[in-house]
Amino acid sequence: MAQFDGKIAIVTGASRGIGRAIATELGRRGATVAAVARADNAKAVADDIVTGGGVAEAHSLDVTDAAAVEALVANTLRRHGRLDVLVSNAGIARDQLLLRMKRADWDDVLATNLTASFTLCQAVLKPMIRQRAGRIVAVSSVVGQTGNAGQANYAASKAGLIGFCKSLAREVASRNVTVNVVAPGLIETDMTRAIAEGARETWAAQIPLGRMGSPADVAAAVCFLASDEASYITGQILAVNGGMYM
Ligand code: NDP
């Protein structure tokens, strides 16, 4: 299993669900984890990592606040002297058929799911390029690959993330910085608990592996792409979807 001793990792959306599993797993494998969420929400996961013998710090910020994101990266560099891994995971959904979709719901989803990744990546690139090493992993979605009725804003943000990461991968590959995407399918978190029971069952019935995924399933894939073992992999989409889309 890949280890992360001595590595510094930023994980956004670390308070719950998939991001929490990613932060926990990176911490368990030896990374120093900067766990990011709004308010004091990342404190619990940081405390859990520390209780488990790892190193973590909680950061309270909204990823749509560009100045706060830049300050987070500068602060992490000042404290640790390097930055090895960025996991851009924070995301929201504001589902509605397009005819009824409010402009604010389009803007909020794009700002959180796509523009925040732009801000984060731009901030971490300079130190990673200077180090001649870095791993960026963005959490997209199967919906970014297939589209989904009622999720035009979400699908646009997640498909945008794929194009963004592939372009960035080409820009920074010569500096030994890799940029990859993990595309989860239907994963058991607060986000999917909001889906009506009947609809969840209909979705789950379409999954060849016959079950929803767990946050740990996604965390394992993210840790692989963030590890030294994935040094010859860049610009890829790793689907963690139980075969839902092949
Ligand atoms: P949850 O709703 O369980 O958690 C979302 C996380 O994002 C929370 O930690 C939340 O932190 C954080 N977050 C949201 N907005 C902001 C913001 N503006 N600033 C900082 N943090 C923010 O979602 P999941 O764990 O299910 O999803 C994680 C990622 O995986 C998302 O990008 C999602 O789109 C993607 N995904 C999820 C799938 C699923 O089936 N669950 C499937 C495919 C992709 P807090 O509210 O505490 O600030």
Tab-separated table of C-alpha atoms and ligand atoms in Angstrom:
chain	number	residue	atom	x	y	z
A	1	MET	CA	0.000	0.000	0.000
A	2	ALA	CA	1.385	3.426	-0.996
A	3	GLN	CA	2.692	5.476	1.897
A	4	PHE	CA	2.829	9.254	2.224
A	5	ASP	CA	5.394	9.808	4.968
A	6	GLY	CA	6.794	13.325	4.755
A	7	LYS	CA	4.205	14.437	2.202
A	8	ILE	CA	1.985	17.473	2.688
A	9	ALA	CA	-1.562	17.149	1.344
A	10	ILE	CA	-4.467	19.585	1.043
A	11	VAL	CA	-7.928	17.981	0.880
A	12	THR	CA	-10.986	20.170	0.298
A	13	GLY	CA	-14.460	19.144	1.413
A	14	ALA	CA	-12.848	17.065	4.155
A	15	SER	CA	-15.611	17.410	6.751
A	16	ARG	CA	-17.926	14.713	5.421
A	17	GLY	CA	-18.418	11.904	2.934
A	18	ILE	CA	-15.787	11.268	0.286
A	19	GLY	CA	-13.425	14.073	1.334
A	20	ARG	CA	-13.406	12.906	4.917
A	21	ALA	CA	-12.503	9.357	3.789
A	22	ILE	CA	-9.699	10.735	1.584
A	23	ALA	CA	-8.267	12.905	4.376
A	24	THR	CA	-8.474	10.005	6.844
A	25	GLU	CA	-6.754	7.569	4.487
A	26	LEU	CA	-3.953	10.006	3.548
A	27	GLY	CA	-3.428	10.710	7.253
A	28	ARG	CA	-3.403	6.999	8.116
A	29	ARG	CA	-0.733	6.450	5.465
A	30	GLY	CA	1.559	9.128	6.881
A	31	ALA	CA	0.705	12.379	5.095
A	32	THR	CA	0.400	15.673	6.945
A	33	VAL	CA	-3.160	16.616	6.021
A	34	ALA	CA	-4.574	20.129	5.706
A	35	ALA	CA	-8.303	19.344	5.974
A	36	VAL	CA	-10.512	22.067	4.486
A	37	ALA	CA	-14.216	22.820	4.981
A	38	ARG	CA	-16.416	25.752	5.992
A	39	ALA	CA	-16.865	26.971	9.577
A	40	ASP	CA	-15.246	24.554	12.050
A	41	ASN	CA	-16.483	21.532	10.128
A	42	ALA	CA	-13.062	20.000	9.368
A	43	LYS	CA	-11.990	19.988	13.007
A	44	ALA	CA	-13.488	16.552	13.754
A	45	VAL	CA	-11.640	14.777	10.936
A	46	ALA	CA	-8.361	16.506	11.812
A	47	ASP	CA	-8.832	15.469	15.454
A	48	ASP	CA	-9.573	11.874	14.384
A	49	ILE	CA	-6.390	11.722	12.297
A	50	VAL	CA	-4.327	13.052	15.193
A	51	THR	CA	-5.998	10.612	17.624
A	52	GLY	CA	-5.050	7.808	15.231
A	53	GLY	CA	-1.390	8.852	15.453
A	54	GLY	CA	-1.275	10.994	12.306
A	55	VAL	CA	-0.655	14.676	11.618
A	56	ALA	CA	-3.468	16.982	10.504
A	57	GLU	CA	-4.711	20.527	10.767
A	58	ALA	CA	-8.200	21.881	10.143
A	59	HIS	CA	-8.750	24.925	7.938
A	60	SER	CA	-12.000	26.864	7.889
A	61	LEU	CA	-12.648	28.346	4.511
A	62	ASP	CA	-15.039	28.548	1.617
A	63	VAL	CA	-13.334	27.300	-1.549
A	64	THR	CA	-15.170	29.937	-3.605
A	65	ASP	CA	-13.240	32.639	-1.710
A	66	ALA	CA	-10.135	33.006	-3.904
A	67	ALA	CA	-8.224	35.137	-1.390
A	68	ALA	CA	-8.819	32.542	1.345
A	69	VAL	CA	-7.644	29.725	-0.933
A	70	GLU	CA	-4.459	31.618	-1.799
A	71	ALA	CA	-3.855	32.312	1.895
A	72	LEU	CA	-4.353	28.604	2.710
A	73	VAL	CA	-1.689	27.576	0.200
A	74	ALA	CA	0.722	30.313	1.316
A	75	ASN	CA	0.170	29.371	4.951
A	76	THR	CA	0.723	25.653	4.260
A	77	LEU	CA	3.963	26.434	2.443
A	78	ARG	CA	5.169	28.716	5.216
A	79	ARG	CA	4.497	26.062	7.862
A	80	HIS	CA	5.717	22.973	6.023
A	81	GLY	CA	8.062	24.254	3.320
A	82	ARG	CA	6.504	22.143	0.579
A	83	LEU	CA	3.240	20.928	-0.892
A	84	ASP	CA	2.936	17.495	-2.467
A	85	VAL	CA	-0.732	16.647	-2.976
A	86	LEU	CA	-3.887	18.622	-3.755
A	87	VAL	CA	-7.211	16.805	-3.679
A	88	SER	CA	-9.907	19.139	-5.003
A	89	ASN	CA	-13.011	17.390	-3.737
A	90	ALA	CA	-15.419	19.989	-2.305
A	91	GLY	CA	-18.624	19.983	-4.295
A	92	ILE	CA	-22.327	20.766	-4.191
A	93	ALA	CA	-25.437	19.884	-6.187
A	94	ARG	CA	-28.475	22.131	-6.782
A	95	ASP	CA	-30.635	19.877	-8.936
A	96	GLN	CA	-33.458	21.161	-11.097
A	97	LEU	CA	-34.683	20.756	-14.661
A	98	LEU	CA	-33.107	23.447	-16.789
A	99	LEU	CA	-36.382	25.220	-17.564
A	100	ARG	CA	-36.833	25.841	-13.830
A	101	MET	CA	-33.202	26.266	-12.845
A	102	LYS	CA	-32.393	29.509	-11.099
A	103	ARG	CA	-29.386	31.443	-12.311
A	104	ALA	CA	-28.020	31.452	-8.754
A	105	ASP	CA	-28.051	27.637	-8.681
A	106	TRP	CA	-26.081	27.523	-11.918
A	107	ASP	CA	-23.574	30.088	-10.615
A	108	ASP	CA	-23.119	28.471	-7.179
A	109	VAL	CA	-22.494	25.000	-8.593
A	110	LEU	CA	-19.994	26.245	-11.183
A	111	ALA	CA	-18.225	28.406	-8.593
A	112	THR	CA	-17.841	25.568	-6.063
A	113	ASN	CA	-17.254	22.593	-8.354
A	114	LEU	CA	-15.188	24.152	-11.139
A	115	THR	CA	-13.905	27.671	-10.503
A	116	ALA	CA	-12.637	26.728	-7.034
A	117	SER	CA	-10.502	24.001	-8.635
A	118	PHE	CA	-9.042	26.628	-10.976
A	119	THR	CA	-8.134	28.827	-7.988
A	120	LEU	CA	-6.684	25.927	-5.998
A	121	CYS	CA	-4.659	24.546	-8.891
A	122	GLN	CA	-3.278	27.950	-9.825
A	123	ALA	CA	-2.186	28.464	-6.216
A	124	VAL	CA	-0.456	25.074	-5.796
A	125	LEU	CA	1.222	24.975	-9.197
A	126	LYS	CA	4.059	27.389	-8.447
A	127	PRO	CA	5.410	25.404	-5.469
A	128	MET	CA	4.861	22.083	-7.239
A	129	ILE	CA	6.677	23.259	-10.359
A	130	ARG	CA	9.497	24.620	-8.213
A	131	GLN	CA	9.752	21.248	-6.453
A	132	ARG	CA	9.599	19.423	-9.791
A	133	ALA	CA	7.025	17.160	-8.144
A	134	GLY	CA	3.341	17.260	-7.348
A	135	ARG	CA	0.083	15.351	-7.528
A	136	ILE	CA	-3.262	16.956	-8.258
A	137	VAL	CA	-6.414	14.830	-8.074
A	138	ALA	CA	-9.837	16.353	-8.780
A	139	VAL	CA	-13.095	14.637	-7.865
A	140	SER	CA	-15.477	14.790	-10.823
A	141	SER	CA	-18.483	12.495	-11.307
A	142	VAL	CA	-19.967	9.881	-13.619
A	143	VAL	CA	-22.522	12.599	-14.362
A	144	GLY	CA	-19.740	14.664	-15.974
A	145	GLN	CA	-19.197	11.745	-18.360
A	146	THR	CA	-22.813	10.826	-19.150
A	147	GLY	CA	-24.963	13.871	-18.329
A	148	ASN	CA	-28.092	13.515	-16.195
A	149	ALA	CA	-31.549	15.048	-16.474
A	150	GLY	CA	-32.034	17.575	-13.707
A	151	GLN	CA	-28.309	18.122	-13.236
A	152	ALA	CA	-27.262	20.351	-16.159
A	153	ASN	CA	-25.364	22.682	-13.819
A	154	TYR	CA	-23.681	19.828	-11.930
A	155	ALA	CA	-22.851	17.882	-15.128
A	156	ALA	CA	-21.403	21.009	-16.759
A	157	SER	CA	-19.187	21.633	-13.733
A	158	LYS	CA	-17.980	18.019	-13.562
A	159	ALA	CA	-17.401	17.710	-17.331
A	160	GLY	CA	-15.614	21.063	-17.192
A	161	LEU	CA	-13.346	19.693	-14.502
A	162	ILE	CA	-12.328	16.839	-16.808
A	163	GLY	CA	-11.379	19.193	-19.656
A	164	PHE	CA	-9.634	21.501	-17.233
A	165	CYS	CA	-7.550	18.687	-15.700
A	166	LYS	CA	-6.578	17.166	-19.051
A	167	SER	CA	-5.384	20.582	-20.259
A	168	LEU	CA	-3.476	21.255	-17.054
A	169	ALA	CA	-1.931	17.769	-17.205
A	170	ARG	CA	-0.463	18.663	-20.585
A	171	GLU	CA	0.833	22.017	-19.327
A	172	VAL	CA	2.739	20.681	-16.307
A	173	ALA	CA	3.758	17.128	-17.225
A	174	SER	CA	7.295	18.242	-18.138
A	175	ARG	CA	7.670	19.507	-14.542
A	176	ASN	CA	6.781	16.095	-13.091
A	177	VAL	CA	3.423	17.322	-11.815
A	178	THR	CA	0.555	14.923	-12.576
A	179	VAL	CA	-3.108	15.902	-12.807
A	180	ASN	CA	-5.801	13.239	-12.756
A	181	VAL	CA	-9.525	12.916	-12.186
A	182	VAL	CA	-11.506	10.430	-10.143
A	183	ALA	CA	-15.094	10.031	-11.347
A	184	PRO	CA	-17.251	8.400	-8.673
A	185	GLY	CA	-20.609	6.826	-9.454
A	186	LEU	CA	-23.280	6.577	-6.764
A	187	ILE	CA	-21.585	6.819	-3.368
A	188	GLU	CA	-23.239	6.655	0.085
A	189	THR	CA	-22.863	10.204	1.472
A	190	ASP	CA	-25.023	13.135	2.570
A	191	MET	CA	-25.195	14.208	-1.078
A	192	THR	CA	-26.916	10.997	-2.189
A	193	ARG	CA	-28.998	10.666	0.987
A	194	ALA	CA	-30.867	13.682	-0.390
A	195	ILE	CA	-32.046	11.533	-3.344
A	196	ALA	CA	-35.491	9.978	-2.790
A	197	GLU	CA	-35.405	6.311	-1.670
A	198	GLY	CA	-37.179	5.037	-4.805
A	199	ALA	CA	-34.818	6.904	-7.121
A	200	ARG	CA	-31.779	5.587	-5.253
A	201	GLU	CA	-33.020	2.020	-5.736
A	202	THR	CA	-33.588	2.622	-9.454
A	203	TRP	CA	-30.046	3.957	-9.781
A	204	ALA	CA	-28.525	1.141	-7.695
A	205	ALA	CA	-30.288	-1.461	-9.881
A	206	GLN	CA	-28.285	-0.147	-12.848
A	207	ILE	CA	-24.924	-0.760	-11.182
A	208	PRO	CA	-23.267	-3.977	-12.436
A	209	LEU	CA	-21.519	-4.538	-9.082
A	210	GLY	CA	-24.971	-4.357	-7.472
A	211	ARG	CA	-24.363	-1.803	-4.760
A	212	MET	CA	-23.677	1.834	-4.088
A	213	GLY	CA	-20.034	2.690	-3.470
A	214	SER	CA	-18.543	3.766	-0.164
A	215	PRO	CA	-16.415	6.860	0.474
A	216	ALA	CA	-13.547	4.425	1.198
A	217	ASP	CA	-13.840	3.008	-2.346
A	218	VAL	CA	-13.199	6.497	-3.728
A	219	ALA	CA	-10.471	7.285	-1.198
A	220	ALA	CA	-8.477	4.220	-2.292
A	221	ALA	CA	-8.485	5.419	-5.914
A	222	VAL	CA	-7.528	8.979	-4.956
A	223	CYS	CA	-4.666	7.737	-2.770
A	224	PHE	CA	-3.349	5.623	-5.644
A	225	LEU	CA	-3.309	8.580	-8.064
A	226	ALA	CA	-1.729	10.771	-5.362
A	227	SER	CA	1.025	8.252	-4.668
A	228	ASP	CA	4.506	7.671	-6.073
A	229	GLU	CA	3.139	4.458	-7.610
A	230	ALA	CA	1.130	6.561	-10.097
A	231	SER	CA	4.136	8.537	-11.345
A	232	TYR	CA	3.552	7.605	-15.019
A	233	ILE	CA	-0.183	8.363	-15.012
A	234	THR	CA	-1.472	11.809	-15.940
A	235	GLY	CA	-4.506	13.315	-17.639
A	236	GLN	CA	-6.618	10.242	-16.831
A	237	ILE	CA	-10.121	9.680	-15.527
A	238	LEU	CA	-10.338	6.842	-13.018
A	239	ALA	CA	-13.983	5.776	-12.725
A	240	VAL	CA	-15.063	4.436	-9.327
A	241	ASN	CA	-18.624	3.581	-10.250
A	242	GLY	CA	-19.225	-0.162	-9.870
A	243	GLY	CA	-19.371	-0.468	-13.645
A	244	MET	CA	-22.281	1.984	-13.941
A	245	TYR	CA	-20.581	3.618	-16.933
A	246	MET	CA	-17.823	1.841	-18.851
B	1	NDP	P1	-21.026	15.787	0.795
B	1	NDP	O1	-22.202	16.661	0.526
B	1	NDP	O2	-21.153	14.650	1.728
B	1	NDP	O3	-19.769	16.685	1.270
B	1	NDP	C1	-19.417	17.821	0.543
B	1	NDP	C2	-18.138	18.381	1.107
B	1	NDP	O4	-17.792	19.537	0.361
B	1	NDP	C3	-18.293	18.769	2.546
B	1	NDP	O5	-17.092	18.484	3.228
B	1	NDP	C4	-18.492	20.276	2.466
B	1	NDP	O6	-17.982	20.937	3.599
B	1	NDP	C5	-17.616	20.600	1.266
B	1	NDP	N1	-17.982	21.873	0.653
B	1	NDP	C6	-19.078	22.153	-0.080
B	1	NDP	N2	-19.063	23.435	-0.465
B	1	NDP	C7	-17.931	23.992	0.047
B	1	NDP	C8	-17.346	25.267	-0.017
B	1	NDP	N3	-17.928	26.277	-0.685
B	1	NDP	N4	-16.160	25.478	0.613
B	1	NDP	C9	-15.559	24.482	1.299
B	1	NDP	N5	-16.057	23.236	1.382
B	1	NDP	C10	-17.236	22.984	0.759
B	1	NDP	O7	-20.550	15.305	-0.658
B	1	NDP	P2	-19.803	13.975	-1.141
B	1	NDP	O8	-18.805	13.545	-0.157
B	1	NDP	O9	-20.812	13.046	-1.636
B	1	NDP	O10	-19.072	14.568	-2.439
B	1	NDP	C11	-17.699	14.912	-2.477
B	1	NDP	C12	-17.337	15.157	-3.924
B	1	NDP	O11	-17.616	13.980	-4.678
B	1	NDP	C13	-18.144	16.278	-4.569
B	1	NDP	O12	-17.328	17.010	-5.450
B	1	NDP	C14	-19.225	15.527	-5.324
B	1	NDP	O13	-19.708	16.270	-6.396
B	1	NDP	C15	-18.451	14.306	-5.767
B	1	NDP	N6	-19.270	13.159	-6.116
B	1	NDP	C16	-20.111	12.572	-5.190
B	1	NDP	C17	-20.857	11.484	-5.562
B	1	NDP	C18	-21.783	10.775	-4.627
B	1	NDP	O14	-22.505	9.861	-5.083
B	1	NDP	N7	-21.809	11.107	-3.333
B	1	NDP	C19	-20.791	10.930	-6.920
B	1	NDP	C20	-19.881	11.616	-7.782
B	1	NDP	C21	-19.154	12.680	-7.387
B	1	NDP	P3	-18.839	21.846	4.611
B	1	NDP	O15	-20.278	21.798	4.179
B	1	NDP	O16	-18.593	21.182	5.932
B	1	NDP	O17	-18.216	23.184	4.484
